Tab-separated table of C-alpha atoms in Angstrom:
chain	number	residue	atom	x	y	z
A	3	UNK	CA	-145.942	54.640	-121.351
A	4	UNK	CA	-147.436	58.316	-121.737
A	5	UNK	CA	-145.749	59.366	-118.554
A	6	UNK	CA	-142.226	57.424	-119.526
A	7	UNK	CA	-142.085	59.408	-122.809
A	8	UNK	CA	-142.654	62.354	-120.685
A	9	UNK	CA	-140.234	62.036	-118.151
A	10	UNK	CA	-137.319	60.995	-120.500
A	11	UNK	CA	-138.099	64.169	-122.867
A	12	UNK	CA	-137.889	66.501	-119.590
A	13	UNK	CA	-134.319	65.070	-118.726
A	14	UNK	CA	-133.397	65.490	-122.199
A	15	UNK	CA	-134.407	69.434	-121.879
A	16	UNK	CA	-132.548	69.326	-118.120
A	17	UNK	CA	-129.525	67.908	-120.098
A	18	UNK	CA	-129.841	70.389	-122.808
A	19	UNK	CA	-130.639	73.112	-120.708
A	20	UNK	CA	-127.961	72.687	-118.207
A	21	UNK	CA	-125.035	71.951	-120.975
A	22	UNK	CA	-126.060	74.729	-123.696
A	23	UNK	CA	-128.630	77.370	-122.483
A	24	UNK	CA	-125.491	79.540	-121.908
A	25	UNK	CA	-124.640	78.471	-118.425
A	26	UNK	CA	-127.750	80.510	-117.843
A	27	UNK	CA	-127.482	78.928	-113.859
A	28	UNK	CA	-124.129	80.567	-113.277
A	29	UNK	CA	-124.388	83.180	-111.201
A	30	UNK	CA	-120.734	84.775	-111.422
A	31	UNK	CA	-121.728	86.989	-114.399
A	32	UNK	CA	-120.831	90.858	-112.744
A	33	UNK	CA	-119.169	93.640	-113.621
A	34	UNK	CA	-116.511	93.579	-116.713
A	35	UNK	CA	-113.088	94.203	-115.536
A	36	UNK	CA	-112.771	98.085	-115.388
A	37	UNK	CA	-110.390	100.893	-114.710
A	38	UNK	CA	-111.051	104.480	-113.481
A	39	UNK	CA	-111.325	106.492	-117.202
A	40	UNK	CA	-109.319	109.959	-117.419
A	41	UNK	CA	-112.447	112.327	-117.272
A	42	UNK	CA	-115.296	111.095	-115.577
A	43	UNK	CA	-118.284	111.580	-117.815
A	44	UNK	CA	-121.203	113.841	-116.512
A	45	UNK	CA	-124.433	111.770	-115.660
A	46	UNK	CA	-128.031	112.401	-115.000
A	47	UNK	CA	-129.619	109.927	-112.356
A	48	UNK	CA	-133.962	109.509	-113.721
A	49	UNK	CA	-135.929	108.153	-111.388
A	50	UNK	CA	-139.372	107.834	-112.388
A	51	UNK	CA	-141.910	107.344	-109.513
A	52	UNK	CA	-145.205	106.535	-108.677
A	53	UNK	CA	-146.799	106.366	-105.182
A	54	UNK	CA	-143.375	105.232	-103.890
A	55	UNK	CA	-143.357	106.954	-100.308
A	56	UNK	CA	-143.122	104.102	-98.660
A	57	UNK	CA	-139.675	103.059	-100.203
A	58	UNK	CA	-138.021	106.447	-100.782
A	59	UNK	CA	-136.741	106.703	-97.529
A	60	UNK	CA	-134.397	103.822	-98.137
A	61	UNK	CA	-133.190	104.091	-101.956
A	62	UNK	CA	-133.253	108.428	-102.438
A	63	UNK	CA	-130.630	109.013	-99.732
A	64	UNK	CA	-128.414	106.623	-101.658
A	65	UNK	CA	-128.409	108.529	-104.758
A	66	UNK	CA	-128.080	111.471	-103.305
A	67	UNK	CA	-125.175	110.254	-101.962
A	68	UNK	CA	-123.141	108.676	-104.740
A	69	UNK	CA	-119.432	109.269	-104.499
A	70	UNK	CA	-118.579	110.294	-108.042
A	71	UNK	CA	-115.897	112.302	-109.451
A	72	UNK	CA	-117.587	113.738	-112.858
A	73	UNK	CA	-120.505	116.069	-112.659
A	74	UNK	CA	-124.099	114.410	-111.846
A	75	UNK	CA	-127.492	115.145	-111.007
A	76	UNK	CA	-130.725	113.316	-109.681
A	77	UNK	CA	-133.952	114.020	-111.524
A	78	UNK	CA	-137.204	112.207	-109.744
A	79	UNK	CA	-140.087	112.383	-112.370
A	80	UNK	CA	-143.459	112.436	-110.012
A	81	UNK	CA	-145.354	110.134	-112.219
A	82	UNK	CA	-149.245	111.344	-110.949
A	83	UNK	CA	-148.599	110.138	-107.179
A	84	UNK	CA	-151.150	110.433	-104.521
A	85	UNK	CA	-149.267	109.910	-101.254
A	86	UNK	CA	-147.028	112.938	-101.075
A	87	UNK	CA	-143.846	111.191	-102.880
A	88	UNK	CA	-142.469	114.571	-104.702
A	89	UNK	CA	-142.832	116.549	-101.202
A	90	UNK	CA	-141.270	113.722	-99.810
A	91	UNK	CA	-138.261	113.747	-102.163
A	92	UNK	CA	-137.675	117.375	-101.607
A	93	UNK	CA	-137.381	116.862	-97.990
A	94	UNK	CA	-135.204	113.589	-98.446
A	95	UNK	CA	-132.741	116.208	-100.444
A	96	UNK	CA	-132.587	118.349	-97.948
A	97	UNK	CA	-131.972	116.126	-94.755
A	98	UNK	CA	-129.633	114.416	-96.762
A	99	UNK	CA	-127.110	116.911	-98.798
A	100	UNK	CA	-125.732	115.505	-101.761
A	101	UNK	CA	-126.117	115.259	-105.374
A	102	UNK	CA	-128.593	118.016	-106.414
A	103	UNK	CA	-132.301	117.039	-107.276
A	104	UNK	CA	-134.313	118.433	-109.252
A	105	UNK	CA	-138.360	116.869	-109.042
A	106	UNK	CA	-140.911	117.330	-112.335
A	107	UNK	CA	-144.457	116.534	-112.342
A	108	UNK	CA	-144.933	115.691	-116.554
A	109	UNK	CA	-148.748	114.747	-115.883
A	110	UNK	CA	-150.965	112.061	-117.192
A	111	UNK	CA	-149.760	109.820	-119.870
A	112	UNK	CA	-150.458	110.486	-123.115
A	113	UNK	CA	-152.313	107.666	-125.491
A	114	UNK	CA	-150.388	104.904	-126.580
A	115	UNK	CA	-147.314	105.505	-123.562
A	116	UNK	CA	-146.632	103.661	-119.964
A	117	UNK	CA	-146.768	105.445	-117.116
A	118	UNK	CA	-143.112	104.657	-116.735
A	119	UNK	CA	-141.914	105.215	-120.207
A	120	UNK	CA	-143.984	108.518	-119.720
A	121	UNK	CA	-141.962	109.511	-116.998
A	122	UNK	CA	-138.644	108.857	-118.507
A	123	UNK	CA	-139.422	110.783	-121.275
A	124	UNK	CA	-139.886	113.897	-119.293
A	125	UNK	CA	-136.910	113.264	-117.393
A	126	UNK	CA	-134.265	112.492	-120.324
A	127	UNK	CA	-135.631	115.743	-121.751
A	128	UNK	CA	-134.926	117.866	-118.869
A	129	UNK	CA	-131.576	116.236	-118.362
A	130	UNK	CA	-130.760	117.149	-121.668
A	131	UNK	CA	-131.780	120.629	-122.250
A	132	UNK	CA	-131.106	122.236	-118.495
A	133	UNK	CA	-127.733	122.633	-119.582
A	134	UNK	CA	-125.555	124.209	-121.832
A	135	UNK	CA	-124.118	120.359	-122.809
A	136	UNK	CA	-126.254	117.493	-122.375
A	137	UNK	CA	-125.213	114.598	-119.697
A	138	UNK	CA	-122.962	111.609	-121.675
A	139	UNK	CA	-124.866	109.355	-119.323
A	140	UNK	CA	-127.902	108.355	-118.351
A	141	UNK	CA	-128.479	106.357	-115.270
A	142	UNK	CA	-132.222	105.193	-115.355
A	143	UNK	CA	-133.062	103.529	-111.908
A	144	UNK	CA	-136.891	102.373	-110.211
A	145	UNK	CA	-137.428	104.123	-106.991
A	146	UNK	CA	-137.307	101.297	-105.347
A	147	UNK	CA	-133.550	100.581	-105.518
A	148	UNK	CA	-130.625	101.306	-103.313
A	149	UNK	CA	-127.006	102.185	-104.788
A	150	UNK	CA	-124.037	101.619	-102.462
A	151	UNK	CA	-122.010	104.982	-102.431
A	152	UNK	CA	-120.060	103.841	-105.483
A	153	UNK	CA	-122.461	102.273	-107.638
A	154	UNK	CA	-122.307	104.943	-110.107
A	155	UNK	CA	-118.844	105.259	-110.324
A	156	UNK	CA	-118.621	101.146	-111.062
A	157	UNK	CA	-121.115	101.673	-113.830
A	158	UNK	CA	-119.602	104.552	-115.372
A	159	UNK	CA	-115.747	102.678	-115.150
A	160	UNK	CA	-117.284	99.287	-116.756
A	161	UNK	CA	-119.039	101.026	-119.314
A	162	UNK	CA	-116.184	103.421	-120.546
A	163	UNK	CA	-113.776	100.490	-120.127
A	164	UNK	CA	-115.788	97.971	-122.209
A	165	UNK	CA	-117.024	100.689	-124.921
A	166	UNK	CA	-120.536	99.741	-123.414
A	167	UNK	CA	-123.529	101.531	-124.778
A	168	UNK	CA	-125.765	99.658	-121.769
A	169	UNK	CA	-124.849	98.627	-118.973
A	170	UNK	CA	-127.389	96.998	-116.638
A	171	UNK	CA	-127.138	95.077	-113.255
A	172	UNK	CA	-130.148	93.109	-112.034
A	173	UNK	CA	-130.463	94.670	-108.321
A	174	UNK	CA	-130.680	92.150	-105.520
A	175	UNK	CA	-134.185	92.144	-104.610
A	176	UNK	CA	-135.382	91.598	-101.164
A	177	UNK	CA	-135.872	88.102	-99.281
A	178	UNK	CA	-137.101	88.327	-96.086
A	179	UNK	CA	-140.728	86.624	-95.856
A	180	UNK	CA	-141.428	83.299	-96.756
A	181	UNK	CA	-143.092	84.200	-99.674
A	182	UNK	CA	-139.995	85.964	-100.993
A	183	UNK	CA	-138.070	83.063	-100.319
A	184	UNK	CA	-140.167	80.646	-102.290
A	185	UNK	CA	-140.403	83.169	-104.905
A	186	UNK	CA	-138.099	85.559	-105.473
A	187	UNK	CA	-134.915	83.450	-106.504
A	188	UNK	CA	-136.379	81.368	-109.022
A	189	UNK	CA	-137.853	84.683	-110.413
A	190	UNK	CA	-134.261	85.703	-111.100
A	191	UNK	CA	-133.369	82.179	-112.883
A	192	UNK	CA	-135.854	81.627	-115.036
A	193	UNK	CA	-135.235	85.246	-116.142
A	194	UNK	CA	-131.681	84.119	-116.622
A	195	UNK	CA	-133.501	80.913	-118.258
A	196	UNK	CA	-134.860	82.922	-120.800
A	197	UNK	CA	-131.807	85.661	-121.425
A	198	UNK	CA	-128.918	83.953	-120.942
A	199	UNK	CA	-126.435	86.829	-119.206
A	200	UNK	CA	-123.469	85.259	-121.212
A	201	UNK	CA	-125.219	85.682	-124.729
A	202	UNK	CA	-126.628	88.837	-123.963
A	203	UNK	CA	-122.807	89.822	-123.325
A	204	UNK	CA	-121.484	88.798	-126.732
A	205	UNK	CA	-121.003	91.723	-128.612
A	206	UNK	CA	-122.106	89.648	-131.801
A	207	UNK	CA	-124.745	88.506	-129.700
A	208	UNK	CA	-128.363	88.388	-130.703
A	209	UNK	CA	-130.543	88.613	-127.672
A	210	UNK	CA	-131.473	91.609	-125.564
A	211	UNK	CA	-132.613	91.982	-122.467
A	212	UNK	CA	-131.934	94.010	-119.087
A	213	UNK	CA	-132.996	95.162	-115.752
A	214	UNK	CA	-134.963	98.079	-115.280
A	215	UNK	CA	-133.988	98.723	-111.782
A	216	UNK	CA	-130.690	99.811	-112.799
A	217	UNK	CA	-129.612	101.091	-116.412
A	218	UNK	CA	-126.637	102.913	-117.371
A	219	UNK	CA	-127.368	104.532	-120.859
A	220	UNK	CA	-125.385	106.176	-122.685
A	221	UNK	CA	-127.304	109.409	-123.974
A	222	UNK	CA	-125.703	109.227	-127.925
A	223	UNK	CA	-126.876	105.887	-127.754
A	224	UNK	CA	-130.593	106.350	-126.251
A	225	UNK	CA	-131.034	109.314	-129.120
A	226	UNK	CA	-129.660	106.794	-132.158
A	227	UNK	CA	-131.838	104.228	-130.634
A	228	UNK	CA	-134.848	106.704	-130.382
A	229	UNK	CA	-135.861	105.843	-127.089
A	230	UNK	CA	-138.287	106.158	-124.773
A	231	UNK	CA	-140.606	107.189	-128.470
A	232	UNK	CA	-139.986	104.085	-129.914
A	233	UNK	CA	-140.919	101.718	-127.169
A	234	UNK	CA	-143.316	103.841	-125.571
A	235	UNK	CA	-145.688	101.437	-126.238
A	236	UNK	CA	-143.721	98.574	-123.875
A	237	UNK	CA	-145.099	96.974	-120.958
A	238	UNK	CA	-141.633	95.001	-120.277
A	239	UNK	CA	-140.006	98.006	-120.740
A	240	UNK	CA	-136.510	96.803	-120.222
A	241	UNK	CA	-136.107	94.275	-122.526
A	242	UNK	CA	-137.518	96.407	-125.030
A	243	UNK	CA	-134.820	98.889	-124.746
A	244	UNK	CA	-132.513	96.389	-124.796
A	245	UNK	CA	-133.322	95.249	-127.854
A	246	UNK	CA	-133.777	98.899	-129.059
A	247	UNK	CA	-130.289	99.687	-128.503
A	248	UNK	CA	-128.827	96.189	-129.647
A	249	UNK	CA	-130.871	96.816	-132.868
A	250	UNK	CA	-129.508	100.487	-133.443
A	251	UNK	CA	-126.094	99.053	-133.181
A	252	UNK	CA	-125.119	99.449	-129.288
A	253	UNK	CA	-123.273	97.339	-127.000
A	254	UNK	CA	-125.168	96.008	-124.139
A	255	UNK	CA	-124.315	94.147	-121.126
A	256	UNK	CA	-126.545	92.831	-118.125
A	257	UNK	CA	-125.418	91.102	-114.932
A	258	UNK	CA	-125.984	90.409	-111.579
A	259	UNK	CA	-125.874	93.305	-109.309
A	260	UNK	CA	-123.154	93.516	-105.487
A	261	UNK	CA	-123.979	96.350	-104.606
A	262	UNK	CA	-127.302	97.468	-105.922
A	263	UNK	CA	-130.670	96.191	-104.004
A	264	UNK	CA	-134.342	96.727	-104.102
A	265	UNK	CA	-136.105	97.639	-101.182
A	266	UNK	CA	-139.494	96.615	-102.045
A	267	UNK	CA	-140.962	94.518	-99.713
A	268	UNK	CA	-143.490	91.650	-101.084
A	269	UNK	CA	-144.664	89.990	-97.559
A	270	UNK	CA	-147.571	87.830	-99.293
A	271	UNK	CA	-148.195	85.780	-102.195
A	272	UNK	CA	-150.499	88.582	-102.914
A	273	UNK	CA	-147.967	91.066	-103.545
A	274	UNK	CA	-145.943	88.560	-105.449
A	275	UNK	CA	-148.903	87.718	-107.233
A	276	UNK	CA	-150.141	91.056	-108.808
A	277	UNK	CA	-145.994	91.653	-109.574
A	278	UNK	CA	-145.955	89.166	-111.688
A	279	UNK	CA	-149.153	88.351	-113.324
A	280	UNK	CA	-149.125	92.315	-114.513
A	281	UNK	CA	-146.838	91.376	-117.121
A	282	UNK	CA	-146.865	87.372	-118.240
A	283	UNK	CA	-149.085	87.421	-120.183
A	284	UNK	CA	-147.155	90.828	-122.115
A	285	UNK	CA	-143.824	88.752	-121.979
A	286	UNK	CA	-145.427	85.650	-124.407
A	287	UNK	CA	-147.021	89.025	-126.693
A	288	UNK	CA	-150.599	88.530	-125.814
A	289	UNK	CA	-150.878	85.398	-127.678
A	290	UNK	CA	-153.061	82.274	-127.055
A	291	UNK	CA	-150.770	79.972	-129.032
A	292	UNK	CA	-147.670	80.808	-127.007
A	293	UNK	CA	-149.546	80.946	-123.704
A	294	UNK	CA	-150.343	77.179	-124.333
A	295	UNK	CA	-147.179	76.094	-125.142
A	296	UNK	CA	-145.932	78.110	-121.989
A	297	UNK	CA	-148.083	75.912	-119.616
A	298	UNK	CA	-146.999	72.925	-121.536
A	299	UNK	CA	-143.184	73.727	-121.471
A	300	UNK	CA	-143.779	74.187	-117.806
A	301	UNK	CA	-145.460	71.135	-116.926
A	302	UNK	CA	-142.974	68.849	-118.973
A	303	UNK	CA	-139.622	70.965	-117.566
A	304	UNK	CA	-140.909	71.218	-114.270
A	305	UNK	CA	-143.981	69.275	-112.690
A	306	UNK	CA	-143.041	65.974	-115.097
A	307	UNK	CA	-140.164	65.230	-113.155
A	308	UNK	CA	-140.955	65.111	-109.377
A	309	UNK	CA	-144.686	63.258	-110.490
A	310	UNK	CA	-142.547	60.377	-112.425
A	311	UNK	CA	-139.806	59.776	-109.885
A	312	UNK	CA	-143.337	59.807	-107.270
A	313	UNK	CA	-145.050	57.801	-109.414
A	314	UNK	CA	-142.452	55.300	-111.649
A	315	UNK	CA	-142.479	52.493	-108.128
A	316	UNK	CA	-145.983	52.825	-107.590
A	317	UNK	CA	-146.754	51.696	-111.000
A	318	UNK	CA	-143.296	48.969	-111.552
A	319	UNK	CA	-141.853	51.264	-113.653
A	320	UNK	CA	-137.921	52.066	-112.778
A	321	UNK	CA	-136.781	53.387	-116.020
A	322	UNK	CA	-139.679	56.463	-115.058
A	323	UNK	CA	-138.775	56.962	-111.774
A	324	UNK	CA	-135.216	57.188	-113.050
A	325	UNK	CA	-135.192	59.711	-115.307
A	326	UNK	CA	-137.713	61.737	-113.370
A	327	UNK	CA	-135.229	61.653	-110.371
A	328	UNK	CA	-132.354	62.496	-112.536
A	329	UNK	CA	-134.100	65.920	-114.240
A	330	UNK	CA	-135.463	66.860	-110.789
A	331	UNK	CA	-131.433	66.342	-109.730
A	332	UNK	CA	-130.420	69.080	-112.487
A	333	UNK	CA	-133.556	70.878	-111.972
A	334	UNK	CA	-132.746	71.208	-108.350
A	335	UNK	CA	-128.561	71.373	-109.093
A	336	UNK	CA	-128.698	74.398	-111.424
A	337	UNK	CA	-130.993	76.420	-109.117
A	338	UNK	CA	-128.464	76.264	-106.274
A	339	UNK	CA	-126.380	78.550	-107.357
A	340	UNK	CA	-129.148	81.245	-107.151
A	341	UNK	CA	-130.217	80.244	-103.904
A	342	UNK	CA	-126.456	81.034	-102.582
A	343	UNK	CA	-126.600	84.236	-104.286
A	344	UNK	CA	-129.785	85.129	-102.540
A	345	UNK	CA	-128.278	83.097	-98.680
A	346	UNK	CA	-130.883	81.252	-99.074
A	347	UNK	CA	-130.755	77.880	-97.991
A	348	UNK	CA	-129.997	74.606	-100.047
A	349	UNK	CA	-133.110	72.575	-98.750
A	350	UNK	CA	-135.126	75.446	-101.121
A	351	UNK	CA	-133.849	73.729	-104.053
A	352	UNK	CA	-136.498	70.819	-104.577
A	353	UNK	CA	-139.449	72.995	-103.676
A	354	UNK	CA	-138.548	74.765	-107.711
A	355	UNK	CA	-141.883	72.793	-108.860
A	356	UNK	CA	-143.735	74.028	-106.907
A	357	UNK	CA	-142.836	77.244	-107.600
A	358	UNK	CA	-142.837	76.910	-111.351
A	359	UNK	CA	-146.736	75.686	-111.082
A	360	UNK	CA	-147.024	78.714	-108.814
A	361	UNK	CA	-145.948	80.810	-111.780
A	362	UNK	CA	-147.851	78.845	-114.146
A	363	UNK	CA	-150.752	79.808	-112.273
A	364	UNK	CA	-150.217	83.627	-112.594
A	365	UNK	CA	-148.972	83.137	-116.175
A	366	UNK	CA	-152.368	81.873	-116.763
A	367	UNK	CA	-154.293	84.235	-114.511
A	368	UNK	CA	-152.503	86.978	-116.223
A	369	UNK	CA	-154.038	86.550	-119.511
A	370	UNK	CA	-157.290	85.600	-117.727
A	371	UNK	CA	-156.863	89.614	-116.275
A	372	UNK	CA	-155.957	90.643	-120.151
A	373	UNK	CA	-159.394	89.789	-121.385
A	374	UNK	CA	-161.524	90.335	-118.828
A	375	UNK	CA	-159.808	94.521	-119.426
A	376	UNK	CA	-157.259	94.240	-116.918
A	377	UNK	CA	-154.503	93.317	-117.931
A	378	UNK	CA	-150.979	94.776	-117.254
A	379	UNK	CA	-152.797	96.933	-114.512
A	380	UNK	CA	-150.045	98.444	-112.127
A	381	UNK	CA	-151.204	101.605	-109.478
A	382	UNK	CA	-154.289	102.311	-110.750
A	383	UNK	CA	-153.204	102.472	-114.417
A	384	UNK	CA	-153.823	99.505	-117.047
A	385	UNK	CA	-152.600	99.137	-120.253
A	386	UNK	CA	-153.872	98.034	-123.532
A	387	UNK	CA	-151.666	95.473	-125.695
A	388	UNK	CA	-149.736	97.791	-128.155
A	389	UNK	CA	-151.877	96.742	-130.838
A	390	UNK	CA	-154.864	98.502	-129.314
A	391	UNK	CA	-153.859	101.506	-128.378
């Protein structure tokens, strides 16, 4: 009877979820509609950067070599690396002429900020003040990600088309081991899961979030927001200033990105692993109470379904196998969509269970990491919860 109840309550969630979680599987959610404006705004490009030699071959070039018709510059903030990646962006800039770049070195952190946040800082400072007028734009983008030679410009038109404070495209990440894969595409949807692209959109709309890799802010609305200060504090750093500049009264938009990839390779579940479990635990705000119900949403949602269509013959009863079957169906049916966005193929779809108890593990091994003092640990650095610092 237990696992009955069970399995028809997870098909009522796969009914709910598929019907009014803002079409949250869709995966057609790019771009607004956008026209060329009549003076291209000036822009400053910040990459922050840590340790990133290995991948700065294959994403600097790219911004150095953005096609746009306003005035823009490339700032990479050297964020304490150990491997040579400033040197190595100088010599990038000069092999590959372009854009100029400009590389700062701000130093440790101070208390109470991410290394990342840190680095931003620094670099929407100097973007500011090295001219006589500060940039309209700023383009804030993880050295890990490639721009097509008019990624800029495609930012720039949707955001002064739609009157767009934000404007931030979820960069397709890489899927080449098996790993990635398994992995990698149902990272993507249940991020959508959670932050529905199509409410984030609304302008009345109430949730926040974007994608890191690839932010166009506008510089008016990152000073009336106060940011980096007023997150500097925030592990999840992009939802944060999401929600900073939703709250300040900007217009924010987040989509799925065409033209605009990470280069990042994760070739075991290792790498996956420590890329996710840095932050879980951050995500549900460090607390016990909604880490429990986490694991128990995910069991119900995801593992219910495939153990009560398994085991509803085995014990005579149809009605569990039934509805098990039919929430693995729309469990597998809504993630498909996301698999063709990643060419990945359809057979991928029924394996999402065992992906989601994948994730459950490092959800729970990421607070497991929090108390035992390393928790949200990323290149040698770990962070306490904002609370504590």
């Amino acid at each position: 009877m237990g696992l009955l109840c069970a399995a028809c309550a997870s098909l009522v969630v796969w009914i709910w979820l598929t019907l009014a979680q803002g079409m949250f599987w869709r995966t057609d959610v790019r771009l607004p509609p956008r026209s060329a404006p009549a003076r291209w705004p000036s822009v400053a490009i910040v990459v922050p950067a840590r340790d990133e030699a290995e991948v700065l071959p294959c994403s600097l070039p790219s911004l150095i070599a953005q096609d746009y018709p306003g005035e823009a510059e490339v700032i990479l903030v050297d964020d304490g690396s150990t491997d040579g990646t400033g040197a190595l962006a100088l010599r990038l800039a000069r092999e590959h002429p372009g854009l100029p770049l400009t590389v700062v070195s701000p130093g440790e952190p101070e208390p109470g900020w991410t290394g990342k946040l840190w680095a931003l800082r620094h670099g929407i400072a100097l973007a500011r003040s090295a001219h006589a007028t500060e940039p309209e734009y700023l383009l804030l983008t993880d050295a890990d990600i490639a721009h097509e030679p008019d990624s800029l410009r495609e930012l720039v038109a949707a955001a002064t088309s739609a009157e767009l404070d934000l404007v931030s495209q979820m960069a397709r990440l890489r899927v080449v081991s098996l790993w990635e894969r398994l992995v990698v595409p149902a990272f993507v949807y249940f991020f959508a899961q959670l932050y529905p692209f199509r409410r984030i959109n609304r302008p009345t709309g109430r949730t926040a979030a974007a994608a890191g890799g690839c932010v166009l802010l506008r510089t008016e609305a990152a000073v009336r927001a106060g940011v980096p200060e007023s997150i500097r504090q925030a592990v999840i750093d992009d939802v944060s200033l999401a929600r900073a500049v939703r709250r300040s009264g900007g217009r924010i938009w987040l989509g799925l990105a065409e033209r605009v990839d990470s280069v990042r390779p994760y070739p075991a579940l290792a790498d996956l692993w420590r890329m996710i479990s840095r932050s879980a635990y951050a995500q549900l705000r460090h607390q016990p109470l909604l880490l429990a119900g986490t694991v128990a949403g995910l069991v119900l949602v995801y593992l219910v379904p495939p153990v009560a269509l398994l085991a509803g013959p085995a014990t005579g009863h149809a009605v569990t196998a039934w509805a098990g079957g039919l929430a693995w169906l729309l469990m597998a049916g809504t993630y498909l969509p996301m698999l063709r966005y990643y060419r990945q193929p359809a057979v991928l779809a029924p394996l999402l269970p065992l992906t989601a108890l994948l994730y459950l593990l490092m959800t729970v091994d990421s607070a497991a990491q929090h108390y035992r003092g390393r928790g949200a640990a990323w290149k040698g650095r770990t962070y306490a919860r904002p609370s504590d610092a």
